[in-house]
PDB file of C-alpha atoms in Angstrom:
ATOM      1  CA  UNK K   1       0.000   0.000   0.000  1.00 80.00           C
ATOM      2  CA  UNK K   2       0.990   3.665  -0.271  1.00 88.00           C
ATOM      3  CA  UNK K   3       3.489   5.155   2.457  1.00 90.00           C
ATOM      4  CA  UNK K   4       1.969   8.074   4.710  1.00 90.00           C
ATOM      5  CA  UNK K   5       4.619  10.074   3.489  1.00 92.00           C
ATOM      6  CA  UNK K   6       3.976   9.352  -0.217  1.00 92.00           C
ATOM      7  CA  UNK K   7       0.358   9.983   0.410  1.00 92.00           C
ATOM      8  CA  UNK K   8       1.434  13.407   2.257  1.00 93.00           C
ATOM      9  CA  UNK K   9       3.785  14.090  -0.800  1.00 92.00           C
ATOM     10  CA  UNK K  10       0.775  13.931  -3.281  1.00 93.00           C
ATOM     11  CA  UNK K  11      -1.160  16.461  -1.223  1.00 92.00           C
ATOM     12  CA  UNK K  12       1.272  18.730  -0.986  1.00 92.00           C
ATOM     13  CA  UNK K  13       1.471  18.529  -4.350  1.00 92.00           C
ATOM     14  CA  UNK K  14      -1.971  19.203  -4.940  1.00 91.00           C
ATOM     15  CA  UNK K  15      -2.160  21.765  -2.658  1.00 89.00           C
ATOM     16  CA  UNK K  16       0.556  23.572  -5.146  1.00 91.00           C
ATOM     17  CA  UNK K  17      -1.012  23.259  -7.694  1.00 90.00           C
ATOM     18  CA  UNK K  18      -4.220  24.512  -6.474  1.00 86.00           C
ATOM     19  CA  UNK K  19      -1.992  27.530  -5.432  1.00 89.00           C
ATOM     20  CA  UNK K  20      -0.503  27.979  -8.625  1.00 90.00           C
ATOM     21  CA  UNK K  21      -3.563  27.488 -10.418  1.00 88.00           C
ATOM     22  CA  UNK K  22      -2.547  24.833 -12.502  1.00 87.00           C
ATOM     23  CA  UNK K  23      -1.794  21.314 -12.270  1.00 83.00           C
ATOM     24  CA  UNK K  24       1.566  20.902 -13.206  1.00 81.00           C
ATOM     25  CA  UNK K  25       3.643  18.477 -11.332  1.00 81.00           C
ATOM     26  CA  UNK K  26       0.618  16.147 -10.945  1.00 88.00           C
ATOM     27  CA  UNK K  27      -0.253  12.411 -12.545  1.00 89.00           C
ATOM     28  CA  UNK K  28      -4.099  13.025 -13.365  1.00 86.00           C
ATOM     29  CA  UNK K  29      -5.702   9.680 -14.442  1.00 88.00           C
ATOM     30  CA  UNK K  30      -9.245  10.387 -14.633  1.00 80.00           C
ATOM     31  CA  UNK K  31     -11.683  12.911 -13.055  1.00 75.00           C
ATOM     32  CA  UNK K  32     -15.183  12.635 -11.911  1.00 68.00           C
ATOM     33  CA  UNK K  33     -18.080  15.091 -11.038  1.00 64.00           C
ATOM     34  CA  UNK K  34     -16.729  15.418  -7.187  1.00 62.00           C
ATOM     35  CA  UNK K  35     -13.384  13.915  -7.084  1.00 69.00           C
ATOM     36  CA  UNK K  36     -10.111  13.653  -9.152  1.00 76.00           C
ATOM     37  CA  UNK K  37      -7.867  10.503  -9.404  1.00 89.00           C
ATOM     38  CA  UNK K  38      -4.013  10.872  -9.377  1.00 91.00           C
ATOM     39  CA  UNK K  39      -0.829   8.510  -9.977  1.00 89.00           C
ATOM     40  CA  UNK K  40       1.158   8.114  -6.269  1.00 86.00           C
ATOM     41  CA  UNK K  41       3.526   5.555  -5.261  1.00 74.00           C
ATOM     42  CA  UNK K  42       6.056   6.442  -7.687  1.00 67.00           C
ATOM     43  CA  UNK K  43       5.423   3.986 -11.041  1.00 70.00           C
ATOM     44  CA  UNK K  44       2.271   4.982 -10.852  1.00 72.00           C
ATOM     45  CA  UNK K  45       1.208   2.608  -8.804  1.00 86.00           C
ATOM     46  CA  UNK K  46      -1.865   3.475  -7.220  1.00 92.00           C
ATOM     47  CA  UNK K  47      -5.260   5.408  -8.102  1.00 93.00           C
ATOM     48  CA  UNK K  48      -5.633   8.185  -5.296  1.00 94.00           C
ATOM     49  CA  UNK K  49      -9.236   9.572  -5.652  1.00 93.00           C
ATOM     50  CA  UNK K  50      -9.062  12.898  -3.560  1.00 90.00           C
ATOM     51  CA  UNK K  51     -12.317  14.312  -2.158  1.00 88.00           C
ATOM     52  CA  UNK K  52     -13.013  17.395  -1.250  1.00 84.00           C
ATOM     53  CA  UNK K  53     -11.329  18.657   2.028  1.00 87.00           C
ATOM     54  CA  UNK K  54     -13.836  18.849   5.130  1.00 89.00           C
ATOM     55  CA  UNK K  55     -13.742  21.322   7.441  1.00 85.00           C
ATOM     56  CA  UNK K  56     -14.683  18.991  10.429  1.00 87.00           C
ATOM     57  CA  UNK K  57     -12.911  16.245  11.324  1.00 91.00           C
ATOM     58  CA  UNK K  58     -16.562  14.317  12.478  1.00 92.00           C
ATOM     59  CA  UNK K  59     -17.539  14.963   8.906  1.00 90.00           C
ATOM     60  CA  UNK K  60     -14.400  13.547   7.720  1.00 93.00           C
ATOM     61  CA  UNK K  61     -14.773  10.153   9.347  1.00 94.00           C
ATOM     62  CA  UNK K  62     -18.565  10.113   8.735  1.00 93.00           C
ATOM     63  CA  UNK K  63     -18.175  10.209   5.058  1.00 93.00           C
ATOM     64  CA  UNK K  64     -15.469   7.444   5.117  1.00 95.00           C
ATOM     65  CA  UNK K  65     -17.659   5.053   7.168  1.00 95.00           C
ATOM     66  CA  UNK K  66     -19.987   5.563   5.032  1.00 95.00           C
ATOM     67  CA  UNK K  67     -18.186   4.521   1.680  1.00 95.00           C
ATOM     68  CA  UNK K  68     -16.911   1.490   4.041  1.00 95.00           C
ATOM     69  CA  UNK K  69     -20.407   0.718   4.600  1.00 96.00           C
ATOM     70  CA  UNK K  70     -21.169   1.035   0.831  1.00 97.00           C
ATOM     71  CA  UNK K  71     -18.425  -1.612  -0.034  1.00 97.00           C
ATOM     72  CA  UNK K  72     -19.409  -3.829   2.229  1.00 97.00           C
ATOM     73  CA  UNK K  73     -23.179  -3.114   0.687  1.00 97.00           C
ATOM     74  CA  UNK K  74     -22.205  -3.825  -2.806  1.00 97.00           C
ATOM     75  CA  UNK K  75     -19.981  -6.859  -1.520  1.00 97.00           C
ATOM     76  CA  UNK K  76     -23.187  -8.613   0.239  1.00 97.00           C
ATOM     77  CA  UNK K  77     -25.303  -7.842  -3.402  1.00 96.00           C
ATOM     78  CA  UNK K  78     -22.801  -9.520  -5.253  1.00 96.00           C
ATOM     79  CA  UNK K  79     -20.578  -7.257  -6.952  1.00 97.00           C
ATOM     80  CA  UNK K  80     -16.667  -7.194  -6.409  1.00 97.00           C
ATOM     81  CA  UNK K  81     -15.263  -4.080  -5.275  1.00 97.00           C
ATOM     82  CA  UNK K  82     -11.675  -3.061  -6.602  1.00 96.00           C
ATOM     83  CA  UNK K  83      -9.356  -3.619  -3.044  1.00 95.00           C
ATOM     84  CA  UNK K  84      -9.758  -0.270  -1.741  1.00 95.00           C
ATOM     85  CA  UNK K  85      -8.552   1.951   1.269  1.00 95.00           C
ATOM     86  CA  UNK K  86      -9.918   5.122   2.634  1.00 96.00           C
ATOM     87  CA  UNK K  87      -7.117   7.367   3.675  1.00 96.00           C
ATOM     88  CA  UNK K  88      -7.065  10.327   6.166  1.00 95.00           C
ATOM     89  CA  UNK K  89      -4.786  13.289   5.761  1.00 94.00           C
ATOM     90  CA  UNK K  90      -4.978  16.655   7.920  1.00 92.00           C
ATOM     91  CA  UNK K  91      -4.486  19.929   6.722  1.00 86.00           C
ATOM     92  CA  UNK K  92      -2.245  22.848   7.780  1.00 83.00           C
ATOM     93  CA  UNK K  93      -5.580  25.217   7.449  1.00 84.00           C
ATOM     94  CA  UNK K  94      -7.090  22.214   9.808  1.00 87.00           C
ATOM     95  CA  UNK K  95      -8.840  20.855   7.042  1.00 89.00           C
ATOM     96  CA  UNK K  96      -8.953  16.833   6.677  1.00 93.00           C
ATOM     97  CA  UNK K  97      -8.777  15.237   3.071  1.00 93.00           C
ATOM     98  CA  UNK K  98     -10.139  11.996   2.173  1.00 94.00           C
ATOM     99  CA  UNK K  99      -8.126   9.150  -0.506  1.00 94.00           C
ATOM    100  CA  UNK K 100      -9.485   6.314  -1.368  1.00 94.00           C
ATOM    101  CA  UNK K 101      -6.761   4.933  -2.569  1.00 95.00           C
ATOM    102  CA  UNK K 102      -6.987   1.839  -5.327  1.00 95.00           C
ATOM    103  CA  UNK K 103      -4.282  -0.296  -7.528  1.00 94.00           C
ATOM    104  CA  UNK K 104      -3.859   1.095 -10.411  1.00 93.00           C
ATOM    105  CA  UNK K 105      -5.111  -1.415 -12.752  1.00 93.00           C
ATOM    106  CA  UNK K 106      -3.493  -1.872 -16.800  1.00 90.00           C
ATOM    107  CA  UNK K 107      -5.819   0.081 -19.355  1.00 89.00           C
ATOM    108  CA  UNK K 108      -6.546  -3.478 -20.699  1.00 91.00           C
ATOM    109  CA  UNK K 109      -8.237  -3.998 -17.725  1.00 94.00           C
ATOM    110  CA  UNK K 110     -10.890  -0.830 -18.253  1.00 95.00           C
ATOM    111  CA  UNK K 111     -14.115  -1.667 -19.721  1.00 96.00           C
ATOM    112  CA  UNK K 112     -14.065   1.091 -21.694  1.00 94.00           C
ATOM    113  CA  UNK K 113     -10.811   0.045 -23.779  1.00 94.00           C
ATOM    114  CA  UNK K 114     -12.274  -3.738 -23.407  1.00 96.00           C
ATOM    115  CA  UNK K 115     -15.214  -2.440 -25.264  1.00 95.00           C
ATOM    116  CA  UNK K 116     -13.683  -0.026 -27.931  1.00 95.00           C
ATOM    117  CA  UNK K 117     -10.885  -2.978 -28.588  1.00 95.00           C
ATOM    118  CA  UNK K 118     -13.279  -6.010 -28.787  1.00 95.00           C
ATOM    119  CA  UNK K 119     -17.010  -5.793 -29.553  1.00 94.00           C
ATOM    120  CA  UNK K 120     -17.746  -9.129 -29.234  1.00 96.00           C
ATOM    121  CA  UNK K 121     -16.432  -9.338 -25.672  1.00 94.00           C
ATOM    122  CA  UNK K 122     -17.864  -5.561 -24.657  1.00 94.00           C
ATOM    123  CA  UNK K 123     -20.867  -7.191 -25.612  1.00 96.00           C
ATOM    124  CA  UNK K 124     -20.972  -9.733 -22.930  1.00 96.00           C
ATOM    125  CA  UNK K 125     -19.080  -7.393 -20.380  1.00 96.00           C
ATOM    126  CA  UNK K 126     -22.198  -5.045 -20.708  1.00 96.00           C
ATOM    127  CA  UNK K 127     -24.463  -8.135 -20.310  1.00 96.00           C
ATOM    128  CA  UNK K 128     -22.788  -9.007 -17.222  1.00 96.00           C
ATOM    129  CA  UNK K 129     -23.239  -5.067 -15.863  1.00 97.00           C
ATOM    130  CA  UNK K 130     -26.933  -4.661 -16.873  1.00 97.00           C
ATOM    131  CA  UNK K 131     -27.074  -8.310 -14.673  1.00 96.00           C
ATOM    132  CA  UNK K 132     -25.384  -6.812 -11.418  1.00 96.00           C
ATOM    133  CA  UNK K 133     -27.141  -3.662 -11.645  1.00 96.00           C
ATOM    134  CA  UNK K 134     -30.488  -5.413 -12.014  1.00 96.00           C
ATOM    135  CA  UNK K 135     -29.291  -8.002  -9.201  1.00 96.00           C
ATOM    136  CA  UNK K 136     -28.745  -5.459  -6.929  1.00 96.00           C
ATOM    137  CA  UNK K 137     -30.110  -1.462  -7.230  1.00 96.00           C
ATOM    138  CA  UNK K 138     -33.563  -1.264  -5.284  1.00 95.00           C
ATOM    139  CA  UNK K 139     -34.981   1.547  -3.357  1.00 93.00           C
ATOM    140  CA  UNK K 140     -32.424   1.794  -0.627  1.00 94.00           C
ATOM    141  CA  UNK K 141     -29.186   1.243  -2.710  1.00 96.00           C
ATOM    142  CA  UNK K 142     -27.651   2.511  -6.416  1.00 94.00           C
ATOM    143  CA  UNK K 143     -24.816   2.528  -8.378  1.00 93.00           C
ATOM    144  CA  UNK K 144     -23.254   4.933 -10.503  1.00 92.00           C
ATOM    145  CA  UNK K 145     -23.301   1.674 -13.442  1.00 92.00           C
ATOM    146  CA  UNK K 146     -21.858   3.776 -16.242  1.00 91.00           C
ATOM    147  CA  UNK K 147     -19.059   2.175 -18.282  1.00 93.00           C
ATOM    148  CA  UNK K 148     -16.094   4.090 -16.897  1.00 92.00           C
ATOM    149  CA  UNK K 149     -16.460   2.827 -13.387  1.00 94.00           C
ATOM    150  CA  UNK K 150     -15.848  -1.211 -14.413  1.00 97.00           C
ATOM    151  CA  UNK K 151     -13.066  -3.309 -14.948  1.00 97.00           C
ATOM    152  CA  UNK K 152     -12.361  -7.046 -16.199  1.00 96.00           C
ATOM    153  CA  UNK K 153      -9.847  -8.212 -13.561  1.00 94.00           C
ATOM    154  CA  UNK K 154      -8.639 -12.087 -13.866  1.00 92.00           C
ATOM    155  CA  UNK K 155     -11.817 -12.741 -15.887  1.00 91.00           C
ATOM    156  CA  UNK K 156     -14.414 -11.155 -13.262  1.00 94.00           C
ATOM    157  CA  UNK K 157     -16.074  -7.873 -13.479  1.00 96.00           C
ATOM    158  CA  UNK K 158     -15.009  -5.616 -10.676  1.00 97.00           C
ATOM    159  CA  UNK K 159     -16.518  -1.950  -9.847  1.00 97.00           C
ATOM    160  CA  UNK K 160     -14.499   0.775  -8.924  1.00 95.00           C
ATOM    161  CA  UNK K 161     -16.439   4.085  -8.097  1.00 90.00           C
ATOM    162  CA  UNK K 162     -17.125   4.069  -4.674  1.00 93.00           C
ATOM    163  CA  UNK K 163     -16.194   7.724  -3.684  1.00 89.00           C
ATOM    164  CA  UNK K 164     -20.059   8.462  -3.794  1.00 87.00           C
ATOM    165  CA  UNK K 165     -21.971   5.965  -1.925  1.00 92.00           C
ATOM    166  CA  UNK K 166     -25.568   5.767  -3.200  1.00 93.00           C
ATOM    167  CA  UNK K 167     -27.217   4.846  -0.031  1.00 94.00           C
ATOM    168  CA  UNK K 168     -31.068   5.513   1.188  1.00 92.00           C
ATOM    169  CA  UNK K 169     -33.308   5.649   4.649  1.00 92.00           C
ATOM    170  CA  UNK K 170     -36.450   3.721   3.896  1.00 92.00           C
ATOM    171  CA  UNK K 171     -38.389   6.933   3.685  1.00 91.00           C
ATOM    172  CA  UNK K 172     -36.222   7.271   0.848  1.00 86.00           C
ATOM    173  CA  UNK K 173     -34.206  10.710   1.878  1.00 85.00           C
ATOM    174  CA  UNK K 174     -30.268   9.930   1.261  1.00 85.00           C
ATOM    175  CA  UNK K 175     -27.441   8.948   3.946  1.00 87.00           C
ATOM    176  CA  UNK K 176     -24.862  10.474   2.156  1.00 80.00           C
ATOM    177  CA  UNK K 177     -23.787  13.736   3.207  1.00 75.00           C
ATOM    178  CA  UNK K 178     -24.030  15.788   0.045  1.00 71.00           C
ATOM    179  CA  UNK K 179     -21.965  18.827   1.154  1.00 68.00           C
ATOM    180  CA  UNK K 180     -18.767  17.170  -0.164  1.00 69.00           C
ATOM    181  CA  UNK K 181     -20.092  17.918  -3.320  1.00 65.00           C
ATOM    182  CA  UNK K 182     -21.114  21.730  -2.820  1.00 67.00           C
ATOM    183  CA  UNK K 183     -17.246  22.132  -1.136  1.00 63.00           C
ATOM    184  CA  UNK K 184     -15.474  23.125  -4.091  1.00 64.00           C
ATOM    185  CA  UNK K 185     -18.025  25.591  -5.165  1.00 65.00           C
ATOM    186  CA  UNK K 186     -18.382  29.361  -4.132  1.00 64.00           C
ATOM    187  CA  UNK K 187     -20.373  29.889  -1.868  1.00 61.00           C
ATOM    188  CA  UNK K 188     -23.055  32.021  -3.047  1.00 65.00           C
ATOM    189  CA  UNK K 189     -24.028  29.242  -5.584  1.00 62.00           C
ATOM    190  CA  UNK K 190     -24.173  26.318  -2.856  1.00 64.00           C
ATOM    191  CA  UNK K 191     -27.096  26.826  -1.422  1.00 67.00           C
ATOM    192  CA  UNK K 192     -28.745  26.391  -5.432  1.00 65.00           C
ATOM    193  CA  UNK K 193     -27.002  24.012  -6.098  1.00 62.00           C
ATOM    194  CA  UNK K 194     -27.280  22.054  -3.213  1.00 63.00           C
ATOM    195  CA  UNK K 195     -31.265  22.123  -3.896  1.00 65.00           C
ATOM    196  CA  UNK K 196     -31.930  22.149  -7.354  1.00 59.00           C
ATOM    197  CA  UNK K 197     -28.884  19.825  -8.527  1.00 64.00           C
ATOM    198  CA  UNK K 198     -27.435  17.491  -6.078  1.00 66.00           C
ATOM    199  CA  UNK K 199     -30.926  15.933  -5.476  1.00 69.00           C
ATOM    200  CA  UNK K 200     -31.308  15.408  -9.223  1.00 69.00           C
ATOM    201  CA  UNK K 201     -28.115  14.108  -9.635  1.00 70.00           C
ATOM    202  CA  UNK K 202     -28.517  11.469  -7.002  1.00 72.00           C
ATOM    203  CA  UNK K 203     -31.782  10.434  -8.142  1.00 77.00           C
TER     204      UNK K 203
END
């Protein structure tokens, strides 16, 4: 697994860059709507998927017990979760940042490539996603089940995105606490945004 200190040496990195106002210096592998995933351990050799920074340290470890919760959720419905840890870093500004940090895997491995390389086997990949998602999404529990967020590893499907746990009460309002994905944004739009969009989004 990735060292403290190599996980500390990516954030400061980051941190740079965000004061600099550009990202040179860092490994980007992919981005999402909330989080952005970067090379660490040197080859690269892992997929660090930074969240926004909380400003509580409560909130901090809320949110990852939650996304443990959620692999263990889509573990018990059947689908294989990529080996993943969540990792904790504090902030000089008192901050905490959350990593989930992940293997990173060969682009052979993506589904994507598998199904822009191979029809005939993207074929029965997607088969086997439209089967898990049907298996296992009900009222209480989703998946983000678009294409980008699978992987063929030794000949099993394995899901990857679990930085935004899709988890619900049964009165159907969500567990997930969606201010991590307001953080980033100015203020004076959160409160909007926060209505209108996350909700949407989530649905």
């Amino acid at each position: 697994m990735i060292t403290d200190d190599e996980l500390a040496e990516l954030e400061g990195d980051v941190r740079a860059a965000l004061r600099r106002g550009e990202p040179s210096g860092l490994h980007l592998l992919g981005e999402g709507e909330i989080s952005l995933v970067l090379a660490g351990g040197g080859a690269p050799t892992w997929a660090c998927k930074r969240l926004p920074p909380f400003s509580a340290s409560e909130a901090a470890a809320r949110y990852a017990s939650m996304i443990e919760r959620y692999v263990d959720e889509l573990t018990d419905r059947g689908i294989r979760v990529l080996d993943t840890s969540v990792r904790r870093l504090d902030g000089p500004d008192g901050s905490v940042v959350l990593y989930c940090v992940q293997p990173v895997l060969s682009p052979d491995c993506l589904a994507v490539g598998i199904a822009a390389r191979d029809a005939a086997a993207g074929l029965e990949m997607l088969d086997s996603i439209v089967d898990a998602v049907l298996d296992s999404v009900d009222p209480q529990f989703g998946l983000d089940a678009q294409l980008s967020n699978w992987a063929m590893v030794e000949g099993r499907l394995v899901y990857l995105d679990i930085t935004t746990p899709l988890l619900r009460r049964s009165d159907g309002t969500s567990l997930l606490d969606t201010g991590v994905f307001l953080a980033s944004l100015p203020w004076a739009f959160r409160g909007v945004v926060g209505r209108w969009f996350v909700p949407s989004i989530l649905d």
